Coordinates of C-alpha atoms in Angstrom, one line a residue:
X243 CA 95.5 28.4 119.8
X244 CA 98.6 30.5 119.7
X245 CA 97.6 32.6 116.7
X246 CA 94.9 35.6 117.7
X247 CA 91.5 35.0 116.3
X248 CA 91.8 37.6 113.5
X249 CA 95.0 35.9 112.1
X250 CA 93.2 32.4 112.4
X251 CA 90.0 33.7 110.5
X252 CA 92.5 35.2 107.8
X253 CA 94.3 31.7 107.5
X254 CA 91.2 29.8 107.1
X255 CA 89.9 31.8 104.6
X256 CA 92.9 31.3 102.2
X257 CA 94.2 28.0 103.1
X258 CA 93.8 25.0 101.1
X259 CA 94.9 22.7 104.0
X260 CA 94.2 23.5 107.6
X261 CA 95.8 21.6 110.7
X262 CA 94.2 22.7 113.7
X263 CA 93.3 21.4 117.3
X264 CA 89.5 20.8 117.6
X265 CA 89.2 23.2 120.5
X266 CA 90.2 26.2 118.3
X267 CA 87.9 25.2 115.4
X268 CA 84.9 24.7 117.7
X269 CA 85.5 28.1 119.4
X270 CA 85.8 29.9 116.2
X271 CA 82.7 28.2 115.0
X272 CA 80.9 29.1 117.9
X273 CA 81.9 33.0 117.5
X274 CA 80.7 32.7 114.0
X275 CA 84.0 33.7 112.7
X276 CA 84.4 30.8 110.3
X277 CA 82.2 28.6 108.2
X278 CA 82.5 24.9 107.2
X279 CA 80.3 25.2 104.1
X280 CA 83.2 25.1 101.8
X281 CA 85.3 22.4 103.4
X282 CA 85.6 19.5 101.0
X283 CA 87.0 17.0 103.6
X284 CA 87.3 16.8 107.4
X285 CA 89.8 14.4 108.8
X286 CA 89.5 13.5 112.5
X287 CA 92.5 12.3 114.0
X288 CA 92.4 10.3 117.3
X289 CA 88.9 9.7 116.6
X290 CA 88.0 7.6 119.6
X291 CA 87.8 10.8 121.6
X292 CA 84.5 11.9 119.8
X293 CA 82.4 11.4 122.8
X294 CA 80.4 13.4 125.2
X295 CA 81.2 17.0 125.1
X296 CA 84.5 16.8 123.0
X297 CA 85.2 19.3 120.6
X298 CA 85.0 16.6 117.6
X299 CA 81.4 16.1 118.1
X300 CA 80.2 19.7 117.6
X301 CA 82.4 20.4 114.7
X302 CA 81.3 17.0 112.9
X303 CA 77.5 18.3 113.7
X304 CA 78.3 21.8 112.0
X305 CA 80.2 20.3 109.1
X306 CA 77.3 17.9 108.2
X307 CA 74.8 20.8 108.5
X308 CA 76.8 23.3 106.7
X309 CA 78.7 21.6 103.8
X310 CA 76.9 20.7 100.6
X311 CA 78.7 17.4 100.0
X312 CA 80.5 16.4 103.7
X313 CA 83.1 13.9 103.6
X314 CA 84.6 12.6 106.9
X315 CA 87.6 10.4 107.4
X316 CA 88.1 9.3 111.0
X317 CA 91.5 7.9 112.2
X318 CA 92.6 6.0 115.3
X319 CA 94.7 3.1 116.3
X320 CA 92.8 2.6 119.6
X321 CA 89.0 2.9 119.1
X322 CA 88.4 0.9 122.4
X323 CA 86.9 -2.5 123.2
X324 CA 83.5 -1.6 124.1
X325 CA 80.8 -2.1 121.5
X326 CA 78.5 0.7 122.5
X327 CA 81.2 3.2 122.8
X328 CA 82.4 2.5 119.2
X329 CA 79.0 2.9 118.1
X330 CA 78.6 6.2 119.8
X331 CA 81.8 7.2 118.0
X332 CA 80.3 6.3 114.8
X333 CA 77.1 8.1 115.4
X334 CA 79.0 11.2 116.4
X335 CA 81.2 11.3 113.4
X336 CA 78.6 10.1 111.1
X337 CA 80.5 6.9 110.1
X338 CA 78.9 4.8 107.4
X339 CA 81.8 2.3 106.8
X340 CA 84.7 0.9 109.1
X341 CA 88.0 -0.1 107.4
X342 CA 90.2 -2.2 109.8
X343 CA 93.9 -2.5 109.5
X344 CA 96.2 -4.5 111.7
X345 CA 100.0 -4.9 111.6
X346 CA 99.7 -8.2 109.6
X347 CA 97.5 -6.8 106.7
X348 CA 99.4 -6.7 103.4
X349 CA 98.7 -3.0 102.8
X350 CA 100.5 -2.1 106.1
X351 CA 103.1 -4.5 107.0
X352 CA 105.5 -3.1 104.4
X353 CA 105.4 0.3 105.9
X354 CA 105.6 -0.4 109.7
X355 CA 108.4 -1.6 111.8
X356 CA 107.9 -4.6 114.5
X357 CA 107.7 -3.8 118.1
X358 CA 109.0 -6.5 120.6
X359 CA 106.9 -6.9 123.7
X360 CA 108.7 -8.0 127.0
X361 CA 107.9 -7.7 130.6
X362 CA 109.9 -7.9 133.8
X363 CA 108.7 -9.4 136.9
X364 CA 109.4 -8.3 140.6
X365 CA 108.6 -9.5 144.2
X366 CA 107.7 -7.1 146.8
X367 CA 110.2 -7.4 149.9
X368 CA 109.0 -8.5 153.2
X369 CA 108.9 -4.9 154.5
X370 CA 106.4 -3.9 152.0
X371 CA 104.4 -7.2 152.5
X372 CA 103.8 -6.1 156.3
X373 CA 102.2 -3.0 155.0
X374 CA 100.1 -4.9 152.6
X375 CA 99.1 -7.1 155.1
X376 CA 97.7 -4.0 157.2
X377 CA 95.9 -2.4 154.3
X378 CA 94.3 -5.7 153.2
X379 CA 93.0 -6.2 156.6
X380 CA 91.7 -2.8 156.7
X381 CA 90.0 -3.1 153.3
X382 CA 88.4 -6.3 154.1
X383 CA 86.7 -4.9 157.3
X384 CA 85.2 -2.0 155.3
X385 CA 83.9 -4.5 152.8
X386 CA 82.5 -6.8 155.2
X387 CA 80.7 -3.7 156.8
X388 CA 79.3 -2.7 153.4
X389 CA 78.0 -6.4 152.8
X390 CA 76.3 -6.2 156.1
X391 CA 74.3 -3.4 154.9
X392 CA 73.3 -5.1 151.7
X393 CA 76.3 -4.3 149.2
X394 CA 78.1 -7.0 146.9
X395 CA 75.8 -9.9 148.3
X396 CA 77.3 -12.5 146.0
X397 CA 81.1 -11.7 146.1
X398 CA 83.6 -12.7 148.7
X399 CA 85.2 -9.8 150.3
X400 CA 88.5 -10.5 148.7
X401 CA 87.0 -10.6 145.0
X402 CA 85.5 -7.0 145.5
X403 CA 87.6 -4.6 143.3
X404 CA 88.5 -0.9 143.5
X405 CA 86.1 -0.6 140.4
X406 CA 83.2 -2.3 142.3
X407 CA 83.6 0.3 145.0
X408 CA 83.7 3.2 142.9
X409 CA 80.5 2.1 140.9
X410 CA 78.8 1.7 144.3
X411 CA 79.9 5.2 145.3
X412 CA 78.4 6.7 142.2
X413 CA 75.1 5.1 142.8
X414 CA 75.1 6.1 146.4
X415 CA 75.8 9.6 145.4
X416 CA 73.2 9.7 142.9
X417 CA 70.6 8.5 145.4
X418 CA 71.7 11.3 147.9
X419 CA 71.3 13.9 145.2
X420 CA 67.7 12.5 144.5
X421 CA 66.9 13.3 148.3
X422 CA 67.4 9.9 150.0
X423 CA 69.5 9.9 153.2
X424 CA 69.5 8.0 156.4
X425 CA 71.8 4.9 156.5
X426 CA 73.0 6.0 153.1
X427 CA 75.2 8.7 154.4
X428 CA 77.2 6.2 156.8
X429 CA 77.3 3.6 153.6
X430 CA 78.9 6.2 151.6
X431 CA 81.5 7.0 154.0
X432 CA 82.4 3.5 154.3
X433 CA 82.6 3.3 150.6
X434 CA 84.7 6.2 150.4
X435 CA 87.1 4.8 152.8
X436 CA 87.2 1.7 151.2
X437 CA 88.1 3.3 148.0
X438 CA 90.9 5.2 149.6
X439 CA 92.5 2.0 151.4
X440 CA 92.2 0.3 148.1
X441 CA 94.1 3.0 146.3
X442 CA 96.7 2.9 149.0
X443 CA 97.1 -0.6 148.4
X444 CA 97.4 -0.1 144.7
X445 CA 100.0 2.4 145.2
X446 CA 102.1 0.5 147.7
X447 CA 102.1 -2.6 145.2
X448 CA 102.7 -0.8 141.9
X449 CA 104.5 2.4 142.7
X450 CA 106.3 2.5 146.0
X451 CA 106.3 3.7 149.3
X452 CA 107.3 7.4 148.3
X453 CA 104.3 7.8 146.2
X454 CA 102.0 6.0 148.8
X455 CA 103.2 8.4 151.6
X456 CA 102.7 11.4 149.2
X457 CA 99.0 10.1 148.9
X458 CA 98.7 10.0 152.6
X459 CA 100.0 13.5 153.4
X460 CA 98.5 15.4 150.5
X461 CA 95.1 13.5 150.3
X462 CA 94.0 11.6 153.5
X463 CA 95.5 14.0 156.3
X464 CA 94.2 17.0 154.4
X465 CA 90.8 15.8 153.8
X466 CA 90.5 14.5 157.4
X467 CA 91.4 18.0 158.6
X468 CA 88.6 19.6 156.2
X469 CA 86.3 17.2 157.9
X470 CA 86.0 14.1 155.7
X471 CA 84.6 11.6 158.0
X472 CA 85.8 8.7 155.8
X473 CA 89.4 9.7 156.0
X474 CA 89.1 10.5 159.7
X475 CA 88.0 6.8 160.2
X476 CA 91.0 5.5 158.4
X477 CA 93.6 7.6 160.2
X478 CA 91.8 6.4 163.6
X479 CA 92.2 2.9 162.7
X480 CA 94.8 0.8 164.7
X481 CA 95.9 -1.0 161.7
X482 CA 96.7 2.2 159.9
X483 CA 98.9 3.0 162.9
X484 CA 100.7 -0.4 162.4
X485 CA 101.0 0.2 158.6
X486 CA 102.5 3.6 159.4
X487 CA 105.0 1.9 161.8
X488 CA 106.1 -0.6 159.0
X489 CA 106.3 2.3 156.5
X490 CA 108.7 4.2 158.8
X491 CA 110.8 1.1 159.1
X492 CA 110.9 0.9 155.3
X493 CA 111.7 4.5 154.6
X494 CA 114.3 5.0 151.8
X495 CA 113.4 1.6 150.4
X496 CA 112.7 1.9 146.6
X497 CA 110.0 -0.6 145.2
X498 CA 112.0 -3.3 143.4
X499 CA 110.8 -2.1 140.0
X500 CA 113.3 0.8 140.4
X501 CA 116.0 -1.6 140.1
X502 CA 114.4 -3.4 137.3
X503 CA 113.9 -0.3 135.5
X504 CA 117.5 0.8 136.0
X505 CA 118.6 -2.6 134.5
X506 CA 116.6 -2.2 131.4
X507 CA 117.8 1.3 130.7
X508 CA 121.3 0.2 131.2
X509 CA 121.0 -2.8 128.9
X510 CA 119.3 -0.9 126.2
X511 CA 121.9 1.8 126.3
X512 CA 124.8 -0.5 126.6
X513 CA 123.7 -2.3 123.4
X514 CA 122.6 0.9 121.6
X515 CA 124.1 4.1 123.0
X516 CA 122.3 6.3 120.5
X517 CA 119.0 5.1 121.9
X518 CA 115.9 7.3 122.9
X519 CA 113.7 5.9 125.6
X520 CA 110.3 6.8 127.1
X521 CA 109.4 5.7 130.4
X522 CA 105.3 6.0 131.2
X523 CA 104.2 6.2 134.8
X524 CA 100.7 7.0 135.9
X525 CA 101.8 9.4 138.9
X526 CA 103.9 12.3 139.0
X527 CA 105.2 11.4 142.4
X528 CA 106.6 8.1 141.0
X529 CA 108.3 10.3 138.0
X530 CA 110.2 12.1 140.4
X531 CA 111.4 9.1 142.2
X532 CA 112.3 7.6 138.7
X533 CA 114.2 10.8 137.6
X534 CA 116.2 10.7 140.8
X535 CA 117.0 7.0 140.4
X536 CA 118.1 7.5 136.9
X537 CA 121.0 10.2 138.0
X538 CA 123.1 7.0 138.9
X539 CA 123.3 5.6 135.7
X540 CA 126.4 6.8 133.8
X541 CA 125.1 7.9 130.2
X542 CA 121.6 8.8 131.1
X543 CA 120.4 12.3 130.3
X544 CA 116.8 12.2 131.8
X545 CA 114.1 14.9 131.6
X546 CA 110.5 14.8 132.9
X547 CA 107.4 15.3 131.0
X548 CA 104.1 16.2 132.7
X549 CA 101.0 18.2 132.0
X550 CA 100.5 21.9 132.6
X551 CA 98.4 21.9 135.5
X552 CA 100.1 22.6 138.7
X553 CA 99.6 20.3 141.8
X554 CA 100.4 20.1 145.5
X555 CA 104.4 19.9 145.7
X556 CA 104.5 19.7 141.9
X557 CA 104.7 22.6 139.2
X558 CA 103.4 21.6 135.8
X559 CA 104.9 22.3 132.5
X560 CA 103.8 25.1 130.2
X561 CA 103.2 24.2 126.3
X562 CA 106.5 25.9 125.7
X563 CA 108.5 24.2 128.2
X564 CA 106.9 20.7 126.8
X565 CA 108.0 21.6 123.3
X566 CA 111.5 22.4 124.3
X567 CA 111.9 19.1 126.1
X568 CA 110.8 17.3 123.0
X569 CA 112.9 19.1 120.8
X570 CA 115.8 18.2 123.2
X571 CA 114.9 14.4 123.1
X572 CA 114.7 14.5 119.4
X573 CA 118.2 16.3 119.2
X574 CA 119.9 14.1 121.7
X575 CA 120.2 16.6 124.6
X576 CA 118.2 14.1 126.6
X577 CA 117.9 10.4 125.8
X578 CA 115.3 9.4 128.4
X579 CA 111.9 11.1 128.9
X580 CA 110.0 10.3 132.1
X581 CA 106.4 11.0 131.3
X582 CA 102.9 10.8 132.5
X583 CA 99.8 10.1 130.4
X584 CA 100.3 13.4 128.7
X585 CA 102.6 11.9 126.4
X586 CA 100.5 8.9 125.6
X587 CA 98.5 10.5 122.6
X588 CA 99.7 13.1 119.8
X589 CA 103.5 12.7 120.5
X590 CA 105.6 12.0 117.1
X591 CA 109.0 11.0 118.1
X592 CA 110.4 8.9 115.6
X593 CA 113.9 8.5 117.5
X594 CA 112.2 6.6 120.4
X595 CA 113.2 3.0 120.2
X596 CA 112.2 1.6 123.6
X597 CA 109.0 2.4 125.7
X598 CA 108.9 1.2 129.4
X599 CA 105.5 1.0 131.1
X600 CA 106.6 1.5 134.7
X601 CA 103.0 -0.1 135.5
X602 CA 100.4 -1.8 133.4
X603 CA 97.3 0.1 132.4
X604 CA 93.9 -1.7 132.3
X605 CA 92.8 0.3 129.3
X606 CA 93.2 -1.1 125.8
X607 CA 93.4 2.4 124.3
X608 CA 96.2 3.6 126.5
X609 CA 98.1 0.4 126.3
X610 CA 97.7 0.7 122.5
X611 CA 98.8 4.5 122.6
X612 CA 101.8 3.9 125.1
X613 CA 103.0 1.0 122.8
X614 CA 102.5 3.1 119.7
X615 CA 105.1 5.6 121.0
X616 CA 108.0 3.5 119.5
X617 CA 108.6 1.4 116.3
X618 CA 108.0 4.6 114.3
X619 CA 111.3 5.0 112.3
X620 CA 113.0 1.6 113.4
X621 CA 112.0 -1.5 115.0
X622 CA 111.0 -0.7 118.7
X623 CA 110.6 -2.4 122.0
X624 CA 108.2 -2.0 124.8
X625 CA 108.8 -3.5 128.4
X626 CA 106.3 -3.7 131.0
X627 CA 107.3 -3.7 134.8
X628 CA 104.9 -6.1 136.8
X629 CA 104.8 -6.7 140.5
X630 CA 103.8 -10.3 141.2
X631 CA 100.7 -11.1 142.9
X632 CA 99.5 -7.7 142.7
X633 CA 97.1 -5.5 140.6
X634 CA 99.9 -5.1 138.0
X635 CA 99.2 -8.6 137.0
X636 CA 95.5 -8.2 136.7
X637 CA 95.8 -4.8 134.8
X638 CA 98.3 -6.4 132.3
X639 CA 96.1 -9.2 131.4
X640 CA 92.9 -7.0 131.3
X641 CA 94.6 -4.7 128.7
X642 CA 95.9 -7.8 126.5
X643 CA 92.4 -9.3 126.5
X644 CA 90.7 -6.0 125.8
X645 CA 93.0 -5.3 122.8
X646 CA 92.3 -8.8 121.3
X647 CA 88.6 -8.2 122.0
X648 CA 88.8 -5.0 120.4
X649 CA 90.3 -6.3 117.1
X650 CA 87.6 -9.1 117.0
X651 CA 84.7 -6.5 117.7
X652 CA 85.8 -4.2 114.8
X653 CA 86.2 -7.1 112.4
X654 CA 82.7 -8.0 113.2
X655 CA 81.3 -4.3 112.7
X656 CA 83.5 -4.1 109.6
X657 CA 81.3 -6.9 108.2
X658 CA 78.1 -5.6 109.6
X659 CA 78.4 -2.1 108.3
X660 CA 77.5 -1.4 104.6
X661 CA 80.4 -0.3 102.5
X662 CA 79.6 2.6 100.3
X663 CA 81.4 2.4 96.9
X664 CA 81.1 4.4 93.8
X665 CA 80.8 2.2 90.5
X666 CA 83.8 3.0 88.2
X667 CA 81.6 3.6 85.3
X668 CA 78.1 4.4 86.3
X669 CA 75.4 4.2 83.7
X670 CA 73.9 7.6 85.0
X671 CA 75.3 10.0 87.6
X672 CA 75.0 8.8 91.0
X673 CA 73.9 11.4 93.8
X674 CA 76.6 12.0 96.0
X675 CA 76.7 10.7 99.4
X676 CA 79.0 10.9 102.5
X677 CA 81.4 8.3 102.8
X678 CA 83.0 8.2 106.1
X679 CA 85.5 5.7 107.4
X680 CA 86.9 4.9 110.7
X681 CA 90.4 3.4 110.1
X682 CA 92.3 1.3 112.6
X683 CA 95.6 2.4 111.0
X684 CA 96.6 4.9 108.6
X685 CA 97.8 2.9 105.4
X686 CA 98.1 3.3 101.6
X687 CA 94.8 4.1 100.0
X688 CA 92.8 0.8 99.1
X689 CA 89.6 0.8 96.8
X690 CA 86.5 0.2 98.9
X691 CA 85.3 -3.3 99.1
X692 CA 82.1 -4.3 97.6
X693 CA 78.9 -3.6 99.5
X694 CA 77.5 -6.7 101.7
X695 CA 74.0 -7.9 101.2
X696 CA 71.2 -5.9 102.6
X697 CA 70.8 -8.7 105.4
X698 CA 74.1 -7.9 106.9
X699 CA 73.3 -4.3 107.4
X700 CA 73.7 -3.4 111.2
X701 CA 70.4 -2.6 113.2
X702 CA 72.0 0.6 114.9
X703 CA 72.9 2.1 111.2
X704 CA 70.8 5.0 110.8
X705 CA 68.7 5.6 107.7
X706 CA 69.5 9.2 108.0
X707 CA 73.1 8.9 106.9
X708 CA 72.6 9.0 103.2
X709 CA 73.2 12.4 102.4
X710 CA 71.8 14.1 99.1
X711 CA 73.5 17.0 97.4
X712 CA 72.1 20.3 98.7
X713 CA 71.7 18.7 102.0
X714 CA 73.4 21.7 103.6
X715 CA 71.3 24.2 102.1
X716 CA 68.2 22.3 103.2
X717 CA 69.4 22.0 106.8
X718 CA 69.8 25.8 107.1
X719 CA 66.3 26.2 105.4
X720 CA 64.8 23.9 107.7
X721 CA 66.4 25.3 111.0
X722 CA 64.7 28.7 109.8
X723 CA 61.3 27.4 108.9
X724 CA 60.7 24.5 111.3
X725 CA 57.2 25.5 113.1
X726 CA 56.8 25.8 116.8
X727 CA 53.4 23.9 116.7
X728 CA 52.8 20.5 115.0
X729 CA 52.6 21.0 111.2
X730 CA 52.2 18.6 108.3
X731 CA 55.5 17.4 106.7
X732 CA 53.9 17.7 103.3
X733 CA 53.0 21.3 103.9
X734 CA 56.5 22.0 104.9
X735 CA 57.8 20.0 101.8
X736 CA 55.6 21.9 99.6
X737 CA 57.0 25.3 100.8
X738 CA 60.5 23.9 100.6
X739 CA 60.1 22.9 97.0
X740 CA 58.7 26.4 96.1
X741 CA 61.9 28.0 97.2
X742 CA 64.2 25.6 95.4
X743 CA 65.0 23.0 98.1
X744 CA 65.2 19.3 96.3
X745 CA 62.8 16.5 97.9
X746 CA 65.9 14.4 98.5
X747 CA 67.7 17.0 100.3
X748 CA 64.7 18.1 102.3
X749 CA 64.1 14.4 103.6
X750 CA 67.8 13.8 104.3
X751 CA 68.1 17.1 106.3
X752 CA 64.8 16.5 108.0
X753 CA 66.2 13.1 109.2
X754 CA 69.3 14.9 110.4
X755 CA 67.4 17.4 112.4
X756 CA 65.3 14.4 113.7
X757 CA 68.6 12.8 115.1
X758 CA 70.1 15.7 116.3
X759 CA 67.0 16.4 118.5
X760 CA 66.4 19.7 116.7
X761 CA 63.1 18.8 115.0
X762 CA 60.5 16.5 116.8
X763 CA 57.8 14.2 115.3
X764 CA 55.0 14.4 117.9
X765 CA 52.9 12.1 115.9
X766 CA 53.1 10.3 112.4
X767 CA 53.3 12.8 109.5
X768 CA 53.7 15.9 111.6
X769 CA 56.9 17.9 112.4
X770 CA 57.7 20.9 114.9
X771 CA 60.7 22.4 116.4
X772 CA 62.0 21.6 119.6
X773 CA 63.8 25.2 119.7
X774 CA 61.2 27.7 120.6
X775 CA 61.9 30.9 118.8

């Protein structure tokens, strides 16, 4: 993106290997400045992002429609633990085969370094417990009110989670958008208030008073002043006034995690002074508290690393500033980096040998990404800070179980999908096919396994993913010749054959256009375009 478009186009024409961010490629494709017709291999890193409107999705569509023999290699260390989401990634990137590798596989183990996982548990002080009791009582009142109106009929109030409330809020908003009203407005206001209280409780338990106060001032108060009924009701609640009283008493009292964090950092630097450490936290306000606290440790040279967006009372970092900080960490100017989620993906800092989670994350993808920032050049360590009897404990075990479930799911999908294999000595030339692979880890090349029996083929595996040579040409021809009115496929095929389009290429291309929603089959044997010209 730093290069102007004319320079990028020039480089694209003459380069043999191109390394680019997907947004740049998508934009240049949309502007008609580049073509993927001559690209022999498309490699997609962090492939789990290939969902929704992310640039990978459009690039993959353009690639398989333009290239005569498209070949896609998709790589990710964290595809996710949801089967439907993994299948969606496979569909979006036209995956035919999944190759799974873990740390224990014999073709991976020699090339990686072990990462030791550890955790430190802390207890909330009594001053924090008083605030927590008020917030819990406020939350329970709202949940009971929601239950009296029909929400969460089978759950105890204490078992209703923030996720449950968010889901209810989305459903209510959808109904309001459809024109429903009446009591739904009151129900939504109560739900919004409950979500905010649950969030305050989470901030108190997992982050600290400073981060909680920042949320109250920057969100609750400002929203109430702007007319939010939900947040006005919170500010008017006597229990909230009591909570503010206890917050005032606890002013200046850091979360016990800060003390535990300083202990971990000191122990690491005492045992290995040349260490580089990466501290992850969910919130910028917490990052400020951590940075200020690290100043009291001798030998610590810390810097913050956040995204580019500026927020209330917090200026973002430009891309150039981010690069300067990373280079300073690599060279030893800094030895500790305090980062938000912006550092979870895409950073390669081999010098980092210890990663600290200020809080657990309930996502298996983010857990793996955070953990994967260490152990790249030498053995690494990852330490998770956990507040006892809090959301921290729940989030930690959720992420652990999801990682295990993800590995089991990938093994199952690996067995279910047919593996494409080209014979070493075929009796007659085989028609080229797209062989796309979703790899769990980048590893040394291995010969593809034998294809399983047909009965093992997954039901969701699309029959249109077998591409014949010349399919790109056929796709372009069909996009220009698809009729607006229903027409017999045989008639269209005759015309294609007369113009030099092969039957196999025609059938494969037509299948792709149907799958992409460009072509439509109104009834068997007929076809038409969904794009009126």
